[in-house]
């Protein structure tokens, strides 16, 4: 079959066709995946007992790569299996790998299979002859890609087995945040070492590539700073009153209100109870300031109003009564200020002009990038209530990341939104960063970055979405604001990345191999040491010494001794007494099936209503509460902490053993007889 490769694609696949490990560096829209399909076919045709695995870092990319790229070219001759976290087949991964020529899956599924000891689920890296890694710039630090490649590099250094050929794909390896050329070169070399690969790009066909992927016209749509912001000022005065209610030593340590830094300061205030309650409310006010700075005042007010409406019936003590009273006394004043159009956010007026410029006279298609899920919903409401934008027939949809919480989207909802955008039912996507990388989104003639602070990789990927002829890449930001400074920094870092790659490519093969080998040996030593420290940290406390408190009301609810792990992922409480601490809500739907369990209902703190996670029905026998670590603070002999992930807790959570743990849960049942 004719792949229709362009000259620059033929150039960048040559190293891979020779069987060498390589990273293909091409811009968004340059056809990296098509080049990978071509390499895959060649590999399957020319390699004895060939078996290829394609790894992606997001669930929706599994089906996209299968349906749009690999299936049309390879399905007639080869057995292709696409598996994601949504697939039931992942539970028999080892068996499926044996039966397939080509597997496309999320990296986490391969990682799980590498550490699983059950025969039908387990695989080895040596089971494959070619490993394709999409968006391979993520192969660093603690990423799943790097865990997989860490094993690869360790096996290589120990000369163990026949390892697969590596093919990485990236639009930009970035500079790792480094601003000097020598450090940027080190970063690129580290990515090459992690992937055990050279990095290749077009040298002879740059003009062809530039014609295929034209650079959009970049414009800075700058707005003057708000002259008056009485709504924001009023919020700050209320926050100051809360500061006065707290000990001065705490309030003096907080940074500027209305910033991410302030949010970070209040997020981890846990003790004593009075201060922690104040911190919880201050975070809501700070969120309102951030929303006020990004979208409408009414959006900021609505968020606060909903928070305090939900709290009214759950007042715990005098501190809660003070905090609720403060809002209630100021509610009407805030509402009136929020409705005064004289003080509206000037960024929205600038954004409106930018959208009207592109959508007024032509058949346009655009993506509006916003920082948060909540921000995308606020912008969507603004577009749909804006007569001027509706008049030019802007039809907007929201695209955010996956999950089961508020403002999350399921994979099917994401697919449906992209389908509606592709077919023209929608012509404007209001999106978080989920649309920057990998997604098969049609060419746009407008990309707007609205209130975003990101790195050079995200900027390049977002810019690469504006691929139509004469397209525009707009940055809407406040004069002298941090967004402009970051955007200009990213432009510099983008050019620095290109220089760093060129310097790496100019190294002699001997020098390159020496550098890579050195970096790999250091990485293996660091990884071994890191694992040792992690094991030590996990043993720091006895589970009985770890007391869990609700993050909403600080009520002690259980100890680490009550917890068990299912499938090394789900953390459940097996103490039958725990049920008295929570109430159940609506049924959770996750859109896929699991081998041993199914989702039940949402669970919330009985006292304050904090979302704690959900119940799961295990093997159709028992219902167990499955907990979110972010909903709890942890009290240990050393003090309080708020782990972001279960892997951060400093005690060992035992694996769930059905007979043993059910016997302790139901002592009257003689399950071991």
XYZ file of C-alpha atoms in Angstrom:
673
model
C 0.000 0.000 0.000
C 1.222 3.509 -0.854
C 1.761 5.502 2.334
C 2.215 8.762 0.446
C 5.160 9.742 2.623
C 6.519 13.209 2.003
C 10.264 13.590 1.365
C 11.002 14.800 4.900
C 9.139 11.787 6.359
C 11.176 9.416 4.206
C 14.308 11.163 5.453
C 13.513 10.849 9.187
C 12.588 7.128 9.063
C 15.917 5.995 7.599
C 17.592 5.295 10.961
C 14.578 3.236 12.084
C 14.561 1.281 8.793
C 18.171 0.349 9.507
C 17.016 -1.107 12.837
C 18.526 1.690 14.939
C 16.820 3.182 18.000
C 15.681 6.687 17.062
C 13.479 9.615 18.061
C 11.603 11.321 15.219
C 11.337 15.076 15.871
C 8.688 16.701 13.672
C 6.229 19.538 14.464
C 2.547 18.979 15.257
C 0.851 18.118 11.952
C 4.107 16.940 10.364
C 2.997 13.295 10.119
C 5.010 11.560 12.860
C 2.398 8.839 13.386
C 2.160 8.061 9.655
C 5.942 7.692 9.588
C 5.663 5.286 12.548
C 3.051 3.195 10.685
C 5.451 2.945 7.728
C 8.319 1.833 10.013
C 5.986 -0.683 11.710
C 4.963 -2.261 8.413
C 8.565 -2.502 7.273
C 9.523 -4.072 10.612
C 6.706 -6.646 10.472
C 7.688 -7.569 6.917
C 11.430 -7.903 7.488
C 11.847 -9.151 11.087
C 11.520 -12.784 12.092
C 8.818 -13.396 14.768
C 8.087 -9.686 14.805
C 5.851 -8.246 17.512
C 5.233 -4.506 17.805
C 3.784 -2.493 20.680
C 2.723 1.158 20.316
C 2.511 3.104 23.578
C 0.457 6.254 24.103
C 0.091 8.413 27.210
C -3.664 9.081 27.028
C -6.594 6.667 26.737
C -8.312 8.429 23.822
C -5.153 8.125 21.693
C -5.430 4.310 21.652
C -8.574 4.288 19.515
C -7.422 7.292 17.512
C -4.122 5.676 16.461
C -5.855 2.359 15.783
C -8.750 3.703 13.702
C -7.033 6.590 11.902
C -3.507 5.319 11.307
C -2.582 1.676 11.943
C -5.829 -0.118 11.015
C -6.256 1.343 7.476
C -2.720 0.366 6.464
C -2.000 -2.853 8.353
C -5.213 -4.658 9.299
C -5.465 -6.767 6.133
C -2.189 -8.539 6.772
C -1.660 -8.342 10.513
C -3.555 -8.994 13.731
C -3.908 -5.634 15.541
C -5.239 -5.282 19.083
C -6.074 -1.924 20.683
C -6.269 -1.965 24.495
C -6.831 0.889 26.938
C -7.942 1.208 30.553
C -11.463 1.149 29.125
C -10.897 -2.294 27.573
C -11.881 -5.521 29.324
C -9.134 -7.266 27.329
C -6.406 -5.642 29.458
C -7.127 -8.275 32.106
C -5.656 -10.906 29.727
C -2.866 -8.757 28.336
C -0.224 -11.497 28.220
C -2.491 -13.821 26.260
C -3.495 -11.040 23.829
C 0.128 -10.091 23.165
C 0.900 -13.687 22.182
C -2.037 -13.716 19.751
C -1.262 -10.324 18.122
C 1.279 -8.922 15.673
C 0.706 -5.347 16.823
C -0.639 -4.040 20.139
C -1.642 -0.415 20.748
C -2.138 0.476 24.405
C -1.590 3.039 27.144
C 1.833 2.900 28.780
C 0.263 2.130 32.156
C -1.185 -1.134 30.823
C 2.254 -2.314 29.702
C 3.754 -1.216 33.034
C 1.081 -3.175 34.941
C 1.740 -6.246 32.794
C 5.504 -6.037 33.356
C 5.063 -6.186 37.150
C 2.128 -8.644 37.200
C 3.095 -12.225 38.062
C -0.035 -13.965 36.706
C 0.819 -15.813 33.490
C -2.173 -14.562 31.469
C -1.426 -10.931 32.394
C 2.388 -10.861 32.441
C 4.712 -9.844 29.604
C 8.433 -9.145 29.286
C 10.025 -6.360 27.242
C 11.821 -9.102 25.307
C 8.433 -10.376 24.058
C 8.491 -7.432 21.621
C 10.753 -6.626 18.703
C 9.709 -2.962 18.202
C 8.508 -0.490 20.824
C 6.942 2.759 19.488
C 6.540 5.552 22.065
C 4.185 8.422 21.183
C 4.823 11.864 22.745
C 8.129 10.439 23.946
C 9.343 13.717 25.499
C 7.452 12.488 28.581
C 10.128 9.800 29.054
C 11.673 11.494 32.056
C 11.559 11.660 35.851
C 8.744 9.572 37.391
C 6.602 9.118 34.251
C 5.289 5.680 33.278
C 7.259 5.894 30.029
C 10.452 6.356 32.030
C 9.642 3.457 34.372
C 9.327 1.190 31.323
C 12.448 2.553 29.672
C 14.297 2.425 33.007
C 13.841 -1.354 32.962
C 14.957 -1.399 29.312
C 18.156 0.561 30.031
C 18.945 -1.583 33.072
C 18.576 -4.772 31.002
C 20.709 -3.255 28.255
C 23.536 -2.378 30.667
C 23.371 -5.885 32.131
C 23.304 -7.343 28.590
C 20.101 -9.273 29.348
C 18.045 -10.718 26.469
C 17.101 -9.449 23.018
C 15.582 -6.027 23.643
C 13.158 -4.429 21.179
C 14.071 -1.644 18.787
C 12.861 1.786 20.036
C 11.060 4.423 17.950
C 10.132 7.653 19.773
C 7.858 10.383 18.391
C 7.821 13.999 19.591
C 6.977 17.516 18.454
C 9.482 18.896 20.959
C 11.737 17.428 23.650
C 11.904 20.896 25.249
C 14.794 22.243 27.323
C 13.702 20.890 30.707
C 13.162 24.479 31.848
C 16.821 25.325 31.231
C 17.636 28.715 29.705
C 21.281 28.129 28.803
C 22.407 26.151 25.776
C 24.744 23.771 27.607
C 21.983 22.784 30.063
C 19.446 22.434 27.224
C 21.896 20.113 25.440
C 22.183 18.057 28.652
C 18.382 17.774 28.762
C 18.126 16.568 25.153
C 20.945 14.072 25.786
C 19.079 12.826 28.877
C 15.920 12.218 26.801
C 18.075 10.358 24.235
C 19.673 8.318 27.041
C 16.288 7.510 28.601
C 15.077 6.254 25.210
C 18.454 4.760 24.253
C 18.044 6.564 20.924
C 19.494 9.108 18.532
C 17.270 12.085 17.639
C 16.528 12.669 13.939
C 14.911 15.540 12.043
C 14.764 16.715 8.449
C 17.895 18.378 7.111
C 17.300 18.285 3.360
C 13.564 19.020 3.089
C 12.886 21.832 5.578
C 11.099 24.015 2.940
C 8.711 21.123 2.161
C 7.972 20.685 5.874
C 7.364 24.422 6.320
C 4.905 24.360 3.427
C 3.030 21.376 4.879
C 3.006 22.824 8.405
C 2.920 26.627 7.989
C 3.607 28.727 11.074
C 0.568 30.760 12.190
C 0.698 34.535 12.438
C 1.320 35.303 16.102
C -0.356 38.289 17.707
C -0.388 39.641 21.235
C -3.848 40.971 22.058
C -2.940 43.116 25.045
C -5.405 44.752 27.414
C -4.741 47.486 29.950
C -4.913 46.598 33.612
C -8.364 47.097 35.175
C -8.628 50.705 36.302
C -11.109 49.826 39.067
C -11.996 46.446 40.507
C -14.398 47.043 43.431
C -15.617 43.421 43.361
C -12.069 42.072 43.694
C -11.222 44.714 46.310
C -14.270 43.718 48.360
C -13.236 40.046 48.250
C -9.753 41.005 49.455
C -11.161 43.058 52.339
C -13.204 40.017 53.438
C -10.079 37.856 53.225
C -8.244 40.406 55.376
C -10.974 40.042 58.019
C -10.373 36.281 58.023
C -6.620 36.951 58.318
C -7.319 39.067 61.429
C -9.348 36.199 62.897
C -6.281 33.941 62.543
C -3.007 34.176 64.514
C -0.832 36.923 63.017
C 2.111 34.541 62.570
C 0.053 32.555 60.032
C -1.549 35.449 58.139
C 1.819 37.253 57.770
C 3.285 34.200 56.007
C 0.672 34.236 53.211
C 1.674 35.659 49.842
C -0.307 37.966 47.498
C -4.059 37.326 47.348
C -5.473 36.217 44.007
C -2.403 34.227 42.946
C -1.481 30.548 42.597
C 1.187 31.122 45.256
C -1.455 32.190 47.792
C -3.481 29.066 46.969
C -0.402 26.915 47.599
C 0.100 28.641 50.967
C -3.440 28.024 52.245
C -3.791 24.552 50.750
C -1.486 22.907 53.274
C -2.498 24.744 56.447
C -3.727 21.831 58.568
C -3.326 22.731 62.219
C -4.867 23.790 64.518
C -8.507 23.279 63.538
C -9.430 26.988 63.624
C -6.675 27.938 61.165
C -7.386 24.956 58.905
C -11.080 25.927 58.660
C -10.126 29.513 57.779
C -7.661 28.229 55.159
C -10.404 26.169 53.497
C -12.568 29.303 53.110
C -9.656 31.515 52.062
C -8.982 29.099 49.204
C -12.567 29.626 47.975
C -12.098 33.415 48.061
C -8.778 33.084 46.253
C -10.449 30.898 43.585
C -13.049 33.656 43.178
C -10.265 36.241 42.668
C -8.617 34.024 40.033
C -11.958 33.571 38.223
C -12.603 37.327 38.469
C -9.222 37.901 36.832
C -9.999 35.470 34.004
C -13.722 35.597 33.240
C -16.781 37.433 34.579
C -17.456 38.764 38.057
C -20.772 36.851 38.115
C -18.859 33.588 37.559
C -16.658 34.349 40.560
C -19.673 35.289 42.695
C -21.621 32.187 41.650
C -18.802 29.867 42.744
C -18.618 31.475 46.205
C -22.398 31.549 46.559
C -22.675 27.830 45.755
C -19.928 27.008 48.278
C -21.621 28.889 51.127
C -25.084 27.584 50.238
C -23.735 24.034 50.601
C -22.113 24.906 53.959
C -25.118 26.574 55.601
C -26.581 23.411 57.113
C -23.192 21.981 58.159
C -21.787 24.573 60.538
C -19.454 22.810 62.979
C -18.476 25.441 65.570
C -17.931 29.141 66.283
C -15.287 29.462 63.545
C -17.696 28.145 60.922
C -20.438 30.458 62.195
C -18.081 33.455 61.872
C -17.014 32.485 58.333
C -20.581 31.844 57.164
C -21.784 35.056 58.783
C -19.059 37.087 57.070
C -20.220 35.912 53.653
C -23.932 36.277 54.441
C -23.404 39.891 55.608
C -21.534 40.774 52.401
C -23.466 38.608 49.934
C -25.799 41.306 48.588
C -22.979 43.855 48.218
C -20.887 41.305 46.269
C -23.854 40.403 44.063
C -24.546 44.046 43.168
C -20.876 44.692 42.374
C -20.700 41.540 40.214
C -23.677 42.718 38.157
C -22.189 46.182 37.456
C -20.981 46.071 33.823
C -18.819 49.192 34.355
C -16.228 47.066 36.171
C -16.269 43.978 33.940
C -13.074 42.141 33.052
C -11.420 43.978 30.090
C -9.818 40.714 28.879
C -13.256 39.492 27.803
C -13.828 42.531 25.604
C -10.429 41.910 23.955
C -11.214 38.215 23.536
C -14.551 39.124 21.954
C -12.813 41.338 19.363
C -10.295 38.581 18.571
C -13.086 36.046 18.001
C -15.170 38.490 15.941
C -12.160 39.328 13.738
C -11.786 35.653 12.758
C -15.422 34.518 12.683
C -17.120 37.525 11.057
C -16.172 37.128 7.389
C -15.137 33.539 6.860
C -15.819 29.928 7.679
C -13.589 29.693 10.718
C -12.646 26.998 13.159
C -10.776 27.719 16.379
C -9.584 26.476 19.766
C -9.691 28.667 22.861
C -7.298 27.347 25.526
C -8.066 28.117 29.164
C -6.228 26.993 32.299
C -8.898 25.226 34.343
C -11.958 23.056 33.773
C -14.046 25.583 35.646
C -12.653 28.344 33.430
C -13.724 26.495 30.274
C -17.286 26.197 31.599
C -17.390 29.902 32.513
C -16.099 30.888 29.053
C -18.651 28.572 27.418
C -21.461 30.280 29.376
C -20.063 33.673 28.340
C -19.940 32.753 24.624
C -23.479 31.331 24.687
C -24.875 34.449 26.355
C -22.963 36.930 24.157
C -25.236 38.356 21.404
C -22.318 39.609 19.276
C -20.633 36.174 19.202
C -23.901 34.344 18.551
C -24.609 36.744 15.682
C -21.483 35.538 13.813
C -22.655 31.953 14.380
C -20.031 30.813 16.882
C -21.031 27.326 18.030
C -18.906 26.449 21.042
C -18.237 23.176 22.839
C -16.152 22.236 25.883
C -13.246 19.776 25.851
C -11.598 18.882 29.173
C -9.686 15.965 30.659
C -11.168 12.662 31.765
C -12.418 11.703 35.204
C -15.558 11.187 37.255
C -15.700 14.472 39.224
C -17.484 17.733 38.487
C -16.459 19.351 35.166
C -14.660 16.152 34.041
C -15.538 14.458 30.756
C -15.810 10.770 29.986
C -13.861 9.376 27.041
C -17.103 9.022 25.069
C -18.014 12.650 25.761
C -14.570 13.720 24.527
C -14.979 11.640 21.361
C -18.440 13.068 20.710
C -17.229 16.666 21.155
C -14.285 16.153 18.775
C -16.602 14.454 16.247
C -18.991 17.420 16.362
C -16.029 19.790 15.913
C -14.634 17.751 13.018
C -17.976 17.645 11.213
C -18.609 21.372 11.685
C -21.506 21.156 14.154
C -19.167 23.030 16.506
C -16.679 25.617 15.236
C -15.046 26.665 18.519
C -13.533 24.328 21.110
C -13.030 25.795 24.581
C -10.422 23.497 26.004
C -7.942 22.823 28.761
C -4.499 21.492 27.815
C -6.052 18.129 26.795
C -6.354 19.448 23.210
C -2.699 20.545 23.002
C -1.155 17.130 22.558
C -1.908 14.161 20.317
C -5.636 14.531 19.731
C -6.825 14.211 16.134
C -8.348 17.669 15.800
C -8.964 19.292 12.399
C -6.832 22.153 11.204
C -7.823 25.480 12.759
C -7.339 29.013 11.547
C -7.459 30.441 15.087
C -5.814 29.346 18.338
C -6.237 31.596 21.381
C -4.219 31.244 24.588
C -6.293 32.875 27.312
C -4.755 33.446 30.739
C -2.305 30.548 30.487
C 1.135 29.997 31.978
C 2.726 26.936 30.361
C 6.084 25.669 29.122
C 7.610 25.803 25.636
C 6.425 22.277 24.720
C 2.771 23.082 25.452
C 3.090 26.382 23.589
C 4.507 24.686 20.476
C 1.805 22.035 20.532
C -0.981 24.573 20.962
C 0.481 26.752 18.212
C 0.657 23.642 15.993
C -3.137 23.367 16.131
C -3.356 26.496 13.943
C -2.374 24.745 10.709
C -4.785 26.249 8.194
C -3.392 28.751 5.682
C -3.135 32.298 7.094
C -4.039 31.078 10.551
C -3.707 33.195 13.703
C -2.190 32.320 17.086
C -3.407 34.883 19.618
C -2.256 35.498 23.182
C -4.864 37.474 25.130
C -3.229 38.879 28.250
C -2.927 41.865 30.540
C -0.304 44.498 29.791
C 2.886 43.643 31.667
C 1.320 40.442 32.982
C 3.050 37.140 33.660
C 1.418 35.458 30.626
C 3.252 37.750 28.197
C 6.583 37.266 29.938
C 6.094 33.488 29.890
C 5.097 33.489 26.221
C 8.207 35.463 25.260
C 10.349 33.131 27.385
C 8.783 30.134 25.627
C 9.618 31.611 22.199
C 13.246 31.817 23.309
C 13.161 28.266 24.733
C 11.677 26.945 21.479
C 14.633 28.306 19.511
C 16.984 27.043 22.241
C 15.518 23.528 21.869
C 16.312 23.560 18.138
C 19.893 24.707 18.827
C 20.357 22.030 21.502
C 19.102 19.278 19.173
C 21.380 20.498 16.397
C 24.369 20.415 18.769
C 23.495 16.857 19.841
C 23.133 15.782 16.196
C 26.549 17.235 15.373
C 28.323 15.088 17.981
C 30.489 12.303 16.639
C 28.900 8.847 17.070
C 31.633 7.919 19.541
C 31.133 11.034 21.711
C 27.330 10.610 21.622
C 27.512 6.941 22.653
C 29.929 7.789 25.489
C 27.623 10.552 26.836
C 24.534 8.331 26.579
C 26.245 5.403 28.317
C 27.406 7.674 31.147
C 23.927 9.157 31.641
C 22.328 5.706 31.579
C 24.669 4.345 34.244
C 23.968 7.352 36.477
C 20.199 6.966 35.919
C 20.256 3.293 36.919
C 22.182 4.085 40.117
C 19.768 6.914 40.974
C 16.784 4.649 40.288
C 18.116 1.873 42.542
C 18.844 4.391 45.304
C 15.407 5.974 44.835
C 13.660 2.600 45.155
C 15.589 1.906 48.328
C 14.561 5.270 49.819
C 10.943 4.737 48.756
C 10.913 1.368 50.518
C 12.364 2.977 53.639
C 9.756 5.750 53.522
C 6.977 3.177 53.195
C 8.195 1.544 56.422
C 8.476 4.795 58.394
C 5.295 4.251 60.420
C 3.251 1.333 61.595
C -0.190 1.539 59.863
C -1.822 1.924 63.306
C 0.201 5.156 63.807
C -1.357 6.815 60.739
C -4.679 8.442 61.627
C -6.924 9.697 58.808
C -8.976 12.888 59.237
C -11.588 14.306 56.851
C -10.142 17.321 54.989
C -13.518 19.074 55.247
C -14.212 18.906 59.007
C -11.031 17.273 60.419
C -12.993 14.470 62.042
C -10.796 11.391 62.782
C -12.352 8.508 60.806
C -9.907 5.596 60.540
C -6.314 4.415 60.785
C -3.935 2.969 58.214
C -4.586 -0.429 59.783
C -8.132 -0.377 58.327
C -6.910 -0.004 54.724
C -6.164 -2.532 52.007
C -5.049 -2.283 48.346
C -6.961 -3.938 45.502
C -5.045 -4.471 42.228
C -2.289 -2.279 43.724
C -4.480 0.732 42.866
C -7.745 0.967 44.789
C -7.505 1.715 48.507
C -10.478 0.373 50.470
C -11.472 0.453 54.130
C -12.314 -3.017 55.461
C -13.389 -1.918 58.960
C -17.180 -2.503 59.172
C -17.439 0.411 61.664
C -16.252 2.890 59.008
C -19.705 2.950 57.371
C -21.092 5.113 60.184
C -18.793 7.983 59.113
C -20.211 8.393 55.609
C -23.424 8.590 53.627
C -23.958 7.456 50.054
C -25.089 9.485 47.053
C -25.662 8.807 43.359
C -24.387 5.849 41.374
C -20.937 6.266 39.786
C -20.698 5.475 36.064
C -17.239 4.991 34.568
C -18.185 3.619 31.147
C -16.191 0.372 31.324
C -16.097 -3.006 33.054
C -13.524 -4.406 35.476
C -12.464 -7.963 36.200
C -13.202 -8.247 39.944
C -15.185 -5.156 40.878
C -17.741 -2.626 39.746
C -18.380 0.969 40.896
C -21.133 1.683 43.395
C -22.333 4.956 44.856
C -20.531 8.185 45.748
C -19.595 8.459 49.422
C -19.513 11.706 51.432
C -18.527 12.626 54.971
C -21.533 12.324 57.267
C -20.551 15.464 59.137
C -19.518 17.985 56.459
C -20.419 16.378 53.111
C -16.819 16.196 51.803
C -16.498 13.858 48.790
C -14.521 10.830 49.975
C -14.659 8.595 46.887
C -17.068 5.772 46.099
C -18.217 2.337 47.146
C -17.128 -0.630 45.036
C -18.787 -4.033 44.807
C -16.004 -6.627 44.958
C -16.600 -9.987 43.243
C -20.341 -9.391 43.625
C -19.949 -10.393 47.281
C -19.056 -7.372 49.383
C -19.400 -3.585 49.164
C -16.273 -1.680 50.226
C -15.628 2.091 50.523
C -12.834 3.099 48.116
C -11.124 6.288 49.318
C -9.579 9.344 47.625
C -6.382 10.275 49.443
C -6.900 13.978 48.584
C -10.034 13.982 50.758
C -8.068 13.245 53.926
C -5.260 14.671 56.020
C -2.894 12.258 57.716
C -1.843 12.522 61.350
C 1.351 10.664 62.325
C 3.752 10.946 65.299
C 5.634 13.611 63.288
C 2.549 15.817 62.697
C -0.007 16.338 59.924
C 0.419 15.965 56.173
C -1.740 15.980 53.045
C -0.450 13.355 50.594
C -1.484 14.078 47.014
C -1.277 10.420 45.986
C -1.458 7.113 47.806
C 2.149 6.377 46.880
C 3.173 9.306 49.130
C 1.866 7.794 52.389
C 4.638 6.743 54.773
C 3.312 3.369 55.856
C 2.712 0.065 54.097
C -0.865 -0.563 52.937
C -1.442 -4.318 52.845
C -2.799 -6.074 49.764
C -6.445 -7.143 50.021
C -6.596 -10.908 50.638
C -10.192 -11.972 50.091
C -10.543 -14.878 52.563
C -8.383 -13.352 55.279
C -9.889 -9.863 55.156
C -13.467 -11.030 54.779
C -12.998 -13.282 57.817
C -11.957 -10.262 59.883
C -14.824 -8.178 58.463
C -17.402 -10.897 59.101
C -16.015 -12.949 62.017
C -19.196 -15.054 62.277
C -18.495 -16.542 58.836
C -16.084 -19.483 58.949
C -14.596 -18.755 55.498
C -11.407 -20.699 56.165
C -13.172 -23.939 57.152
